[in-house]
Amino acid sequence: MKHEKKRITKIIDELMFYLFSMGANNIDVNFKREADLCAITFKSDYDLSKRDKLFKLVKFLNYEKQEEMEEYYWELTGNYDLDTELSLVGMMIDEAKIYYDDEKIEIVLLRYN
Amino acid sequence: MKSKFMDAKYLFLILFSASLIVFGLLFATPIEIYKGTIQILTQPDTLITDYIGVGGIGASFFNSGVLTLIFTFLLYKLKLKINGISIASIFLIAGFSLFGKNLFNVWFVIIGVFIYSKVQKDKFSKYIYIAIFGTAMAPIVTEIIFSTTISKLISIPLGMAIGISIGFILPPISSFLLNVHQGFNLYNIGFASGVIGTIFVSLLKSYGFIPVPRFIWTEGNNEIFSIYLYLLFSLFIICGFLLNNKSFKNVKNITHYSGRLISDFVIMEGFPPTLINMGINGIIATTYILLVNGDLNGPTIGGIFTIVGFGAFGKHPKNIIPIFIGVLIGSVTKIWNINDPSILLAALFGTALAPIAGEFGWFYGIIAAIIHSSVVLNVGYLHGGLNLYNNGFSAGIVAAVLVPLIEAFRKDDF
């Protein structure tokens, strides 16, 4: 696949921006490449008053992977700062795990090769 | 997650195709359709070529219905799930098959995209939507093949080769150009085709080949077309309502999205509410044409089908109405009339800029439409009318200029 590294970087950009918009001040990002998958983990604090917005994060990141959407639209990911392309990220990954409490969010994104 | 509406969505597209074919058969005998289709297939398709004026109502709708059916079958063979972008692309085929795309000229761009996917050692299905939208450049094939200034020995292979080469270069260009307008132009391939068409036509002109402008525009069929369209869109709403457990649940949710790429309403809110939204969009667009005393014909029905199709992929009443208002206001102050052919098309296809209204509000949507309705009249010259999505080309330019300016002076931040 062309631009694989750039695509992963854009996914990270998009999530970083989302976490900023959620009031994050302390974000840890971990990227791990294995034989058959890439795993990206975000651990972050957030503004509790924005907790209601997490519903959309869970909804969008759990969209089914759609290669045809990714191939055409991946350039849009991580580019724009007034809105998010979380739904596109959801279509670019195979699996998303999202855990949160009143203080922290943990997001794990899995993208199989 | 398997959708229980998966089969229903394919059935919907098949029935829509069938409605076009049946409507065509109501107006012509099979022999007349055959003769009309031959006329459609053997003439250039430069903007604006209303197939109803070339081959008659029967052949035009037959061409549209059969092409729509073939592309639906193509999606099925590629085992793709029908979502918002699928519906938008299929409706685009249906619409433009009334004025520019036909059973002959669309395949060369598709073959070009297919070859690109094989060169990349990728699945063709990953590029299918670029291929379908990319048929915007189909007229360049017939313009060259049926040219009277070049020998057929040269024009036939040249036309085919150019169509294939455009399809071959389209995927990386169309993806890259999204960066220019940040998804605020829903007809991104129109923008890409405009850029590519400008380069190809410039090269062709350098060798003495000048595309010949056409203007075939039919009038006088408003009554029969409005009956068909209102009936069709009412059925969309009724079917959506029934599939939605006899409710309008989630339809309002659709209007909360800006519509910026990518806003796939089928995935986000489900097929039934999307179907209702599509029907409402269709009724609004048809009513607009009738209110301004415009003509319902191949090009305008094409524009209406496009709005309906993108009712599954970015357009809803809240973000398309400001575009209509903007074009309407423009007609008061500018030198043209609101029901001039190009301006009718500017209003319908100008809804490519609906995400600007959706994201920044009505005011900016109106401003975008006022600017677009002037820009679109001037960019067709660049590609010689060979890019069917001329409004998409213009909308890309308008969005590229307007969006950074709006952002720069906006007080709030996400």
PDB file of N, CA and C in Angstrom, chain B residues 4-35:
ATOM      1  N   LYS B   4     -29.122  -5.282   8.230  1.00  0.00           N
ATOM      2  CA  LYS B   4     -30.302  -5.983   7.708  1.00  0.00           C
ATOM      3  C   LYS B   4     -30.833  -5.285   6.463  1.00  0.00           C
ATOM      4  N   PHE B   5     -30.294  -4.064   6.205  1.00  0.00           N
ATOM      5  CA  PHE B   5     -30.760  -3.323   5.040  1.00  0.00           C
ATOM      6  C   PHE B   5     -29.847  -3.494   3.837  1.00  0.00           C
ATOM      7  N   MET B   6     -28.824  -4.368   3.965  1.00  0.00           N
ATOM      8  CA  MET B   6     -27.863  -4.529   2.884  1.00  0.00           C
ATOM      9  C   MET B   6     -28.553  -4.904   1.581  1.00  0.00           C
ATOM     10  N   ASP B   7     -29.387  -5.923   1.615  1.00  0.00           N
ATOM     11  CA  ASP B   7     -30.085  -6.344   0.411  1.00  0.00           C
ATOM     12  C   ASP B   7     -31.094  -5.296  -0.036  1.00  0.00           C
ATOM     13  N   ALA B   8     -31.710  -4.652   0.937  1.00  0.00           N
ATOM     14  CA  ALA B   8     -32.698  -3.611   0.624  1.00  0.00           C
ATOM     15  C   ALA B   8     -32.050  -2.484  -0.161  1.00  0.00           C
ATOM     16  N   LYS B   9     -30.787  -2.173   0.139  1.00  0.00           N
ATOM     17  CA  LYS B   9     -30.106  -1.075  -0.547  1.00  0.00           C
ATOM     18  C   LYS B   9     -29.824  -1.442  -2.006  1.00  0.00           C
ATOM     19  N   TYR B  10     -29.397  -2.675  -2.239  1.00  0.00           N
ATOM     20  CA  TYR B  10     -29.205  -3.118  -3.628  1.00  0.00           C
ATOM     21  C   TYR B  10     -30.544  -3.135  -4.367  1.00  0.00           C
ATOM     22  N   LEU B  11     -31.553  -3.642  -3.689  1.00  0.00           N
ATOM     23  CA  LEU B  11     -32.888  -3.695  -4.298  1.00  0.00           C
ATOM     24  C   LEU B  11     -33.367  -2.289  -4.654  1.00  0.00           C
ATOM     25  N   PHE B  12     -33.092  -1.352  -3.747  1.00  0.00           N
ATOM     26  CA  PHE B  12     -33.467   0.048  -3.989  1.00  0.00           C
ATOM     27  C   PHE B  12     -32.816   0.573  -5.271  1.00  0.00           C
ATOM     28  N   LEU B  13     -31.508   0.305  -5.425  1.00  0.00           N
ATOM     29  CA  LEU B  13     -30.805   0.800  -6.616  1.00  0.00           C
ATOM     30  C   LEU B  13     -31.316   0.123  -7.894  1.00  0.00           C
ATOM     31  N   ILE B  14     -31.625  -1.157  -7.775  1.00  0.00           N
ATOM     32  CA  ILE B  14     -32.152  -1.882  -8.947  1.00  0.00           C
ATOM     33  C   ILE B  14     -33.523  -1.321  -9.335  1.00  0.00           C
ATOM     34  N   LEU B  15     -34.372  -1.100  -8.330  1.00  0.00           N
ATOM     35  CA  LEU B  15     -35.703  -0.557  -8.612  1.00  0.00           C
ATOM     36  C   LEU B  15     -35.627   0.854  -9.185  1.00  0.00           C
ATOM     37  N   PHE B  16     -34.670   1.627  -8.679  1.00  0.00           N
ATOM     38  CA  PHE B  16     -34.482   2.988  -9.217  1.00  0.00           C
ATOM     39  C   PHE B  16     -34.095   2.904 -10.699  1.00  0.00           C
ATOM     40  N   SER B  17     -33.147   2.008 -11.017  1.00  0.00           N
ATOM     41  CA  SER B  17     -32.745   1.818 -12.424  1.00  0.00           C
ATOM     42  C   SER B  17     -33.954   1.407 -13.257  1.00  0.00           C
ATOM     43  N   ALA B  18     -34.730   0.477 -12.719  1.00  0.00           N
ATOM     44  CA  ALA B  18     -35.902  -0.025 -13.447  1.00  0.00           C
ATOM     45  C   ALA B  18     -36.896   1.104 -13.697  1.00  0.00           C
ATOM     46  N   SER B  19     -37.041   2.000 -12.723  1.00  0.00           N
ATOM     47  CA  SER B  19     -38.003   3.101 -12.898  1.00  0.00           C
ATOM     48  C   SER B  19     -37.589   3.991 -14.064  1.00  0.00           C
ATOM     49  N   LEU B  20     -36.276   4.169 -14.244  1.00  0.00           N
ATOM     50  CA  LEU B  20     -35.786   4.996 -15.358  1.00  0.00           C
ATOM     51  C   LEU B  20     -36.090   4.315 -16.696  1.00  0.00           C
ATOM     52  N   ILE B  21     -35.839   3.008 -16.744  1.00  0.00           N
ATOM     53  CA  ILE B  21     -36.073   2.265 -17.994  1.00  0.00           C
ATOM     54  C   ILE B  21     -37.570   2.254 -18.329  1.00  0.00           C
ATOM     55  N   VAL B  22     -38.387   1.972 -17.328  1.00  0.00           N
ATOM     56  CA  VAL B  22     -39.846   1.919 -17.558  1.00  0.00           C
ATOM     57  C   VAL B  22     -40.361   3.287 -17.995  1.00  0.00           C
ATOM     58  N   PHE B  23     -39.854   4.345 -17.338  1.00  0.00           N
ATOM     59  CA  PHE B  23     -40.276   5.699 -17.723  1.00  0.00           C
ATOM     60  C   PHE B  23     -39.917   5.964 -19.187  1.00  0.00           C
ATOM     61  N   GLY B  24     -38.720   5.530 -19.593  1.00  0.00           N
ATOM     62  CA  GLY B  24     -38.311   5.684 -20.993  1.00  0.00           C
ATOM     63  C   GLY B  24     -39.227   4.928 -21.930  1.00  0.00           C
ATOM     64  N   LEU B  25     -39.602   3.712 -21.533  1.00  0.00           N
ATOM     65  CA  LEU B  25     -40.450   2.870 -22.390  1.00  0.00           C
ATOM     66  C   LEU B  25     -41.863   3.441 -22.556  1.00  0.00           C
ATOM     67  N   LEU B  26     -42.267   4.299 -21.611  1.00  0.00           N
ATOM     68  CA  LEU B  26     -43.602   4.914 -21.715  1.00  0.00           C
ATOM     69  C   LEU B  26     -43.655   5.924 -22.862  1.00  0.00           C
ATOM     70  N   PHE B  27     -42.475   6.415 -23.265  1.00  0.00           N
ATOM     71  CA  PHE B  27     -42.448   7.497 -24.249  1.00  0.00           C
ATOM     72  C   PHE B  27     -41.979   7.080 -25.633  1.00  0.00           C
ATOM     73  N   ALA B  28     -41.522   5.852 -25.772  1.00  0.00           N
ATOM     74  CA  ALA B  28     -41.011   5.451 -27.081  1.00  0.00           C
ATOM     75  C   ALA B  28     -41.124   3.945 -27.248  1.00  0.00           C
ATOM     76  N   THR B  29     -41.248   3.541 -28.499  1.00  0.00           N
ATOM     77  CA  THR B  29     -41.256   2.108 -28.789  1.00  0.00           C
ATOM     78  C   THR B  29     -39.802   1.606 -28.745  1.00  0.00           C
ATOM     79  N   PRO B  30     -39.607   0.300 -28.627  1.00  0.00           N
ATOM     80  CA  PRO B  30     -38.231  -0.229 -28.631  1.00  0.00           C
ATOM     81  C   PRO B  30     -37.441   0.201 -29.866  1.00  0.00           C
ATOM     82  N   ILE B  31     -38.097   0.275 -31.003  1.00  0.00           N
ATOM     83  CA  ILE B  31     -37.397   0.695 -32.239  1.00  0.00           C
ATOM     84  C   ILE B  31     -36.928   2.144 -32.111  1.00  0.00           C
ATOM     85  N   GLU B  32     -37.818   2.999 -31.584  1.00  0.00           N
ATOM     86  CA  GLU B  32     -37.451   4.417 -31.405  1.00  0.00           C
ATOM     87  C   GLU B  32     -36.322   4.556 -30.391  1.00  0.00           C
ATOM     88  N   ILE B  33     -36.386   3.750 -29.338  1.00  0.00           N
ATOM     89  CA  ILE B  33     -35.311   3.785 -28.338  1.00  0.00           C
ATOM     90  C   ILE B  33     -33.989   3.352 -28.976  1.00  0.00           C
ATOM     91  N   TYR B  34     -34.055   2.319 -29.805  1.00  0.00           N
ATOM     92  CA  TYR B  34     -32.844   1.837 -30.483  1.00  0.00           C
ATOM     93  C   TYR B  34     -32.246   2.950 -31.346  1.00  0.00           C
ATOM     94  N   LYS B  35     -33.097   3.588 -32.139  1.00  0.00           N
ATOM     95  CA  LYS B  35     -32.609   4.656 -33.029  1.00  0.00           C
ATOM     96  C   LYS B  35     -32.065   5.844 -32.226  1.00  0.00           C
TER      97      LYS B  35
END
